[in-house]
Amino acid sequence: MRVITTIQEMQTEIIKLKSQSKSIGFVPTMGFLHEGHLTLLKRARLDNDIVVLSIFVNPLQFGPTEDFATYPRDFAKDQSLAECEGADFLFYPSVEEMYPHSSSVSVVVNERTDVLCGKSRPGHFDGVATVLTKLFNTVMPTRAYFGKKDAQQVAVVAGLITDFNFPIELIPVDIVREEDGLAKSSRNVNLLPEERRQAVVLYKSLTTAKETIEGGERNPQTIKNLVSNMIRSETNGLIDYVEIYSYPQLKALENIDGPCIIALAVKFSKVRLIDNIILEVSKEIGGVK
Ligand code: AMP
């Protein structure tokens, strides 16, 4: 595996590989790799000739009061994990390499940002879309792999790829969880031990919601109350949002039918966690996938 730190060198390598008709699988991350990232890498390894992993903690997608400075980082460990998973290239640019001067152009996301993390984190998805545009132009992937843990991001990236005509296939990958159900996240290390115990209820509340919908409940507010009450009674966390929307459109629902997402964000003392469950709901009772 080669570590590359400059855009120019990465582009030169990719152009060489493309001239040999190699397919390129790309996994963009912010590092501090865990099983979730490695699952994306494994998928990319299966589907492509060449696998590129990027590690870049993108300042543009963090708000001024968010955890950019304390975001966990461990490059040496990431490097050996990426190597073990068979990545061919690790693209690891500095902030100065990615943003050498104040930007004269940036990408603004117009749809799906007035809800969920887009609403709580103003500018977050503009930062994500801007960095991905730069990364896509650098790595020029055939396929790009994104986790459904960030389901709103998957929907936004689908819009970016379509609207900007990137010749890239977007591959969404299922959420990887700890044994007790907590969605794997680099940020989990910043939970206090008691918060880590409490955080189990996030996924528990989503599965209870799913079971309740399977039992016939179709009122979004009833389900939101159920999830919120479970989180309030079993954690000290502060609920940022608990919402149900159509997926991937992210539109409000009067009744739960059709593909939908139940998504939540909860702030603990040093870390804000997100989780979600995507359901196929049909009108019949029990009709949930
Ligand atoms: P991050 O490093 O948090 O920006 O994540 C990089 C990629 O890994 C994103 O596409 C995430 O959605 C994905 N990812 C992070 N955690 C998980 C997880 N637990 N399961 C599946 N994918 C994940």
CSV table of C-alpha atoms and ligand atoms in Angstrom, one decimal:
chain,number,residue,atom,x,y,z
A,1,MET,CA,0.0,0.0,0.0
A,2,ARG,CA,1.3,3.4,-0.9
A,3,VAL,CA,0.6,6.5,1.2
A,4,ILE,CA,0.1,9.6,-1.0
A,5,THR,CA,-0.2,13.1,0.5
A,6,THR,CA,-0.5,15.3,-2.6
A,7,ILE,CA,-3.4,15.8,-5.0
A,8,GLN,CA,-1.1,15.9,-8.0
A,9,GLU,CA,0.6,12.6,-7.2
A,10,MET,CA,-2.7,10.9,-6.5
A,11,GLN,CA,-4.1,12.2,-9.8
A,12,THR,CA,-1.0,11.1,-11.7
A,13,GLU,CA,-1.3,7.5,-10.3
A,14,ILE,CA,-5.0,7.3,-11.0
A,15,ILE,CA,-4.6,8.5,-14.6
A,16,LYS,CA,-2.0,5.8,-15.1
A,17,LEU,CA,-4.3,3.1,-13.7
A,18,LYS,CA,-7.3,4.4,-15.7
A,19,SER,CA,-5.2,4.2,-18.9
A,20,GLN,CA,-4.9,0.5,-18.1
A,21,SER,CA,-8.7,0.3,-17.7
A,22,LYS,CA,-8.5,-0.5,-14.0
A,23,SER,CA,-11.6,0.1,-11.9
A,24,ILE,CA,-11.1,2.2,-8.9
A,25,GLY,CA,-13.0,1.7,-5.6
A,26,PHE,CA,-13.0,4.7,-3.2
A,27,VAL,CA,-13.7,4.8,0.5
A,28,PRO,CA,-13.5,8.4,1.9
A,29,THR,CA,-13.2,8.6,5.7
A,30,MET,CA,-12.0,10.8,8.5
A,31,GLY,CA,-9.8,8.0,9.9
A,32,PHE,CA,-9.7,6.4,13.4
A,33,LEU,CA,-10.8,3.3,11.5
A,34,HIS,CA,-13.1,0.8,12.9
A,35,GLU,CA,-15.1,-2.2,11.7
A,36,GLY,CA,-17.6,0.1,9.9
A,37,HIS,CA,-14.9,1.6,7.7
A,38,LEU,CA,-13.3,-1.8,7.2
A,39,THR,CA,-16.5,-3.2,5.9
A,40,LEU,CA,-16.6,-0.5,3.3
A,41,LEU,CA,-13.0,-1.3,2.4
A,42,LYS,CA,-13.8,-5.1,2.1
A,43,ARG,CA,-16.7,-4.3,-0.3
A,44,ALA,CA,-14.5,-2.0,-2.3
A,45,ARG,CA,-11.8,-4.7,-2.4
A,46,LEU,CA,-14.3,-7.3,-3.8
A,47,ASP,CA,-15.7,-5.0,-6.5
A,48,ASN,CA,-12.7,-3.2,-7.9
A,49,ASP,CA,-9.2,-3.7,-9.3
A,50,ILE,CA,-7.8,-0.8,-7.2
A,51,VAL,CA,-8.9,0.4,-3.8
A,52,VAL,CA,-8.2,3.9,-2.5
A,53,LEU,CA,-8.9,4.9,1.1
A,54,SER,CA,-8.7,8.6,2.0
A,55,ILE,CA,-8.3,9.9,5.5
A,56,PHE,CA,-9.0,13.6,5.9
A,57,VAL,CA,-10.6,15.3,8.9
A,58,ASN,CA,-12.4,18.0,6.9
A,59,PRO,CA,-12.5,21.3,8.8
A,60,LEU,CA,-15.2,22.6,6.4
A,61,GLN,CA,-17.8,20.2,7.7
A,62,PHE,CA,-17.4,21.1,11.4
A,63,GLY,CA,-19.2,24.0,13.0
A,64,PRO,CA,-17.3,26.4,15.2
A,65,THR,CA,-18.4,24.7,18.5
A,66,GLU,CA,-18.0,21.2,17.2
A,67,ASP,CA,-15.4,18.6,17.8
A,68,PHE,CA,-12.8,19.2,15.0
A,69,ALA,CA,-9.9,19.6,17.5
A,70,THR,CA,-10.9,16.6,19.6
A,71,TYR,CA,-11.9,14.3,16.8
A,72,PRO,CA,-9.9,11.1,17.4
A,73,ARG,CA,-6.9,10.5,15.2
A,74,ASP,CA,-4.4,7.6,15.0
A,75,PHE,CA,-2.6,7.6,11.6
A,76,ALA,CA,-0.2,4.7,12.4
A,77,LYS,CA,-3.0,2.3,13.4
A,78,ASP,CA,-5.1,3.4,10.4
A,79,GLN,CA,-2.2,2.8,8.1
A,80,SER,CA,-1.7,-0.8,9.3
A,81,LEU,CA,-5.5,-1.5,9.3
A,82,ALA,CA,-5.9,-0.2,5.7
A,83,GLU,CA,-2.9,-2.3,4.7
A,84,CYS,CA,-4.4,-5.5,6.2
A,85,GLU,CA,-7.6,-4.9,4.3
A,86,GLY,CA,-5.7,-4.8,1.1
A,87,ALA,CA,-6.0,-1.1,0.2
A,88,ASP,CA,-3.7,-0.1,-2.6
A,89,PHE,CA,-3.5,3.6,-1.8
A,90,LEU,CA,-4.0,5.6,1.3
A,91,PHE,CA,-4.6,9.2,0.3
A,92,TYR,CA,-3.7,11.4,3.4
A,93,PRO,CA,-3.6,15.1,2.5
A,94,SER,CA,-3.0,17.9,5.0
A,95,VAL,CA,-5.5,20.7,5.4
A,96,GLU,CA,-3.1,23.0,3.6
A,97,GLU,CA,-3.0,20.6,0.7
A,98,MET,CA,-6.8,20.4,0.4
A,99,TYR,CA,-7.4,24.1,1.1
A,100,PRO,CA,-4.2,26.0,0.2
A,101,HIS,CA,-6.0,29.4,0.1
A,102,SER,CA,-9.5,30.7,0.9
A,103,SER,CA,-11.7,29.0,-1.6
A,104,SER,CA,-13.1,31.0,-4.5
A,105,VAL,CA,-15.8,28.4,-5.2
A,106,SER,CA,-17.6,26.0,-2.8
A,107,VAL,CA,-20.5,23.6,-3.2
A,108,VAL,CA,-23.9,24.4,-1.7
A,109,VAL,CA,-26.4,21.7,-1.1
A,110,ASN,CA,-29.9,22.9,-1.8
A,111,GLU,CA,-32.1,19.9,-1.0
A,112,ARG,CA,-32.5,17.7,2.1
A,113,THR,CA,-30.5,20.0,4.3
A,114,ASP,CA,-33.4,21.6,6.2
A,115,VAL,CA,-33.8,18.4,8.3
A,116,LEU,CA,-31.9,16.1,10.6
A,117,CYS,CA,-28.1,16.8,10.8
A,118,GLY,CA,-28.5,19.5,8.0
A,119,LYS,CA,-30.7,21.5,10.3
A,120,SER,CA,-28.6,21.0,13.5
A,121,ARG,CA,-25.3,21.5,11.8
A,122,PRO,CA,-25.7,24.5,9.4
A,123,GLY,CA,-23.2,24.3,6.6
A,124,HIS,CA,-22.2,20.7,7.4
A,125,PHE,CA,-23.4,19.2,4.1
A,126,ASP,CA,-21.9,22.1,2.1
A,127,GLY,CA,-18.6,21.2,3.7
A,128,VAL,CA,-19.1,17.5,2.9
A,129,ALA,CA,-20.1,18.2,-0.7
A,130,THR,CA,-17.2,20.5,-1.3
A,131,VAL,CA,-14.6,18.1,0.0
A,132,LEU,CA,-16.1,15.2,-1.9
A,133,THR,CA,-16.1,17.2,-5.1
A,134,LYS,CA,-12.4,17.7,-4.6
A,135,LEU,CA,-11.8,14.1,-3.6
A,136,PHE,CA,-13.8,12.8,-6.5
A,137,ASN,CA,-11.8,14.9,-8.9
A,138,THR,CA,-8.6,13.6,-7.3
A,139,VAL,CA,-9.4,9.9,-7.1
A,140,MET,CA,-11.8,9.7,-10.1
A,141,PRO,CA,-13.4,6.5,-8.7
A,142,THR,CA,-15.5,4.0,-10.6
A,143,ARG,CA,-17.4,3.3,-7.4
A,144,ALA,CA,-17.6,5.2,-4.1
A,145,TYR,CA,-18.6,3.5,-0.8
A,146,PHE,CA,-20.6,5.2,1.9
A,147,GLY,CA,-22.1,3.9,5.1
A,148,LYS,CA,-25.8,4.1,5.8
A,149,LYS,CA,-24.9,5.2,9.3
A,150,ASP,CA,-24.8,8.6,7.7
A,151,ALA,CA,-28.0,8.0,5.8
A,152,GLN,CA,-28.6,11.7,5.1
A,153,GLN,CA,-25.1,12.0,3.7
A,154,VAL,CA,-25.8,9.0,1.4
A,155,ALA,CA,-28.9,10.9,0.1
A,156,VAL,CA,-26.9,14.2,-0.3
A,157,VAL,CA,-24.0,12.4,-2.1
A,158,ALA,CA,-26.5,10.7,-4.5
A,159,GLY,CA,-27.7,14.2,-5.4
A,160,LEU,CA,-24.1,15.5,-5.8
A,161,ILE,CA,-23.2,12.6,-8.1
A,162,THR,CA,-26.3,13.0,-10.2
A,163,ASP,CA,-26.4,16.8,-10.4
A,164,PHE,CA,-22.6,17.3,-11.1
A,165,ASN,CA,-22.5,14.3,-13.5
A,166,PHE,CA,-19.8,12.4,-11.7
A,167,PRO,CA,-19.4,9.1,-13.5
A,168,ILE,CA,-19.3,7.3,-10.2
A,169,GLU,CA,-21.5,4.5,-8.9
A,170,LEU,CA,-22.6,5.1,-5.3
A,171,ILE,CA,-22.6,2.0,-3.1
A,172,PRO,CA,-24.4,2.4,0.2
A,173,VAL,CA,-23.3,-0.1,2.9
A,174,ASP,CA,-25.3,-1.3,5.9
A,175,ILE,CA,-24.5,0.0,9.4
A,176,VAL,CA,-22.0,-2.1,11.4
A,177,ARG,CA,-22.8,-2.3,15.1
A,178,GLU,CA,-21.1,-3.4,18.3
A,179,GLU,CA,-22.4,-6.6,19.8
A,180,ASP,CA,-24.8,-4.7,22.0
A,181,GLY,CA,-26.2,-2.8,19.0
A,182,LEU,CA,-24.4,0.6,19.3
A,183,ALA,CA,-23.5,1.8,15.8
A,184,LYS,CA,-19.7,1.7,15.4
A,185,SER,CA,-18.3,5.2,15.3
A,186,SER,CA,-14.9,6.8,15.7
A,187,ARG,CA,-16.5,9.2,18.2
A,188,ASN,CA,-17.6,6.3,20.6
A,189,VAL,CA,-14.2,6.6,22.3
A,190,ASN,CA,-15.2,10.0,23.6
A,191,LEU,CA,-18.1,8.6,25.5
A,192,LEU,CA,-17.7,8.4,29.3
A,193,PRO,CA,-18.0,4.7,30.6
A,194,GLU,CA,-21.5,5.4,32.0
A,195,GLU,CA,-22.5,7.1,28.8
A,196,ARG,CA,-21.2,4.1,26.8
A,197,ARG,CA,-23.5,1.8,28.8
A,198,GLN,CA,-26.5,4.2,28.3
A,199,ALA,CA,-25.9,4.6,24.6
A,200,VAL,CA,-27.1,1.0,24.0
A,201,VAL,CA,-30.7,2.4,24.2
A,202,LEU,CA,-30.2,4.4,21.0
A,203,TYR,CA,-30.5,1.3,18.8
A,204,LYS,CA,-32.8,-0.4,21.3
A,205,SER,CA,-35.3,2.5,20.8
A,206,LEU,CA,-35.0,2.2,17.0
A,207,THR,CA,-35.7,-1.6,17.1
A,208,THR,CA,-38.6,-1.0,19.5
A,209,ALA,CA,-40.0,1.6,17.0
A,210,LYS,CA,-39.6,-0.9,14.2
A,211,GLU,CA,-41.5,-3.6,16.2
A,212,THR,CA,-44.2,-1.2,17.0
A,213,ILE,CA,-44.6,-0.3,13.4
A,214,GLU,CA,-44.7,-4.0,12.5
A,215,GLY,CA,-47.5,-4.3,15.1
A,216,GLY,CA,-49.5,-1.8,13.0
A,217,GLU,CA,-48.7,1.7,14.4
A,218,ARG,CA,-48.5,4.2,11.5
A,219,ASN,CA,-48.5,7.5,13.4
A,220,PRO,CA,-45.1,9.2,13.1
A,221,GLN,CA,-45.6,11.3,16.3
A,222,THR,CA,-46.5,8.2,18.4
A,223,ILE,CA,-43.3,6.5,17.2
A,224,LYS,CA,-41.2,9.6,17.8
A,225,ASN,CA,-42.6,9.9,21.3
A,226,LEU,CA,-41.8,6.3,22.0
A,227,VAL,CA,-38.2,6.7,20.9
A,228,SER,CA,-37.7,10.0,22.7
A,229,ASN,CA,-39.2,8.7,25.9
A,230,MET,CA,-36.9,5.6,25.9
A,231,ILE,CA,-33.8,7.8,25.4
A,232,ARG,CA,-34.8,10.3,28.0
A,233,SER,CA,-35.6,7.7,30.6
A,234,GLU,CA,-32.4,5.6,30.0
A,235,THR,CA,-29.7,8.1,29.3
A,236,ASN,CA,-28.4,11.5,30.5
A,237,GLY,CA,-28.0,12.5,26.9
A,238,LEU,CA,-29.7,15.5,25.4
A,239,ILE,CA,-31.9,14.7,22.4
A,240,ASP,CA,-30.9,16.8,19.4
A,241,TYR,CA,-33.6,15.2,17.2
A,242,VAL,CA,-35.8,12.1,16.8
A,243,GLU,CA,-37.5,12.2,13.4
A,244,ILE,CA,-39.2,10.1,10.8
A,245,TYR,CA,-39.1,11.0,7.1
A,246,SER,CA,-39.6,9.4,3.8
A,247,TYR,CA,-36.3,8.0,2.5
A,248,PRO,CA,-34.3,9.0,0.5
A,249,GLN,CA,-36.4,12.1,-0.1
A,250,LEU,CA,-36.4,13.2,3.5
A,251,LYS,CA,-39.9,14.6,3.4
A,252,ALA,CA,-42.3,14.8,6.4
A,253,LEU,CA,-44.8,11.9,6.6
A,254,GLU,CA,-48.4,12.1,7.8
A,255,ASN,CA,-48.6,8.4,7.9
A,256,ILE,CA,-45.8,5.8,8.0
A,257,ASP,CA,-46.0,4.0,4.7
A,258,GLY,CA,-43.4,3.4,2.0
A,259,PRO,CA,-39.7,3.6,2.5
A,260,CYS,CA,-38.9,5.7,5.6
A,261,ILE,CA,-36.1,6.5,8.0
A,262,ILE,CA,-36.3,6.8,11.7
A,263,ALA,CA,-33.2,8.9,12.7
A,264,LEU,CA,-31.9,10.3,15.9
A,265,ALA,CA,-29.1,12.4,17.3
A,266,VAL,CA,-28.2,12.5,21.0
A,267,LYS,CA,-25.6,14.7,22.7
A,268,PHE,CA,-23.6,13.2,25.5
A,269,SER,CA,-21.0,15.2,27.5
A,270,LYS,CA,-18.3,15.2,24.9
A,271,VAL,CA,-19.8,13.6,21.9
A,272,ARG,CA,-22.9,13.7,19.7
A,273,LEU,CA,-24.0,10.3,18.4
A,274,ILE,CA,-26.3,9.6,15.4
A,275,ASP,CA,-28.2,6.4,14.5
A,276,ASN,CA,-31.0,5.4,12.2
A,277,ILE,CA,-33.0,2.6,10.8
A,278,ILE,CA,-34.4,2.5,7.3
A,279,LEU,CA,-37.7,0.7,6.8
A,280,GLU,CA,-39.8,-0.5,3.9
A,281,VAL,CA,-43.3,-0.1,5.2
A,282,SER,CA,-46.4,-1.2,3.3
A,283,LYS,CA,-50.0,-0.4,4.2
A,284,GLU,CA,-50.7,-3.8,5.7
A,285,ILE,CA,-50.1,-4.5,9.3
A,286,GLY,CA,-46.8,-6.3,9.7
A,287,GLY,CA,-45.6,-5.1,6.3
A,288,VAL,CA,-42.2,-3.9,7.4
A,289,LYS,CA,-38.8,-4.9,6.0
B,1,AMP,P1,-16.3,8.9,8.9
B,1,AMP,O1,-14.9,8.5,9.0
B,1,AMP,O2,-17.1,8.9,10.1
B,1,AMP,O3,-16.5,10.1,8.0
B,1,AMP,O4,-17.0,7.7,8.0
B,1,AMP,C1,-16.5,7.3,6.8
B,1,AMP,C2,-17.4,6.4,6.1
B,1,AMP,O5,-17.6,5.2,6.9
B,1,AMP,C3,-18.8,7.1,5.9
B,1,AMP,O6,-19.4,6.7,4.7
B,1,AMP,C4,-19.6,6.5,7.1
B,1,AMP,O7,-21.0,6.4,6.8
B,1,AMP,C5,-19.0,5.1,7.1
B,1,AMP,N1,-19.3,4.5,8.5
B,1,AMP,C6,-19.0,5.1,9.7
B,1,AMP,N2,-19.4,4.3,10.7
B,1,AMP,C7,-20.0,3.2,10.1
B,1,AMP,C8,-20.7,2.1,10.6
B,1,AMP,N3,-20.9,1.9,11.9
B,1,AMP,N4,-21.3,1.2,9.7
B,1,AMP,C9,-21.1,1.4,8.3
B,1,AMP,N5,-20.5,2.5,7.8
B,1,AMP,C10,-20.0,3.4,8.7
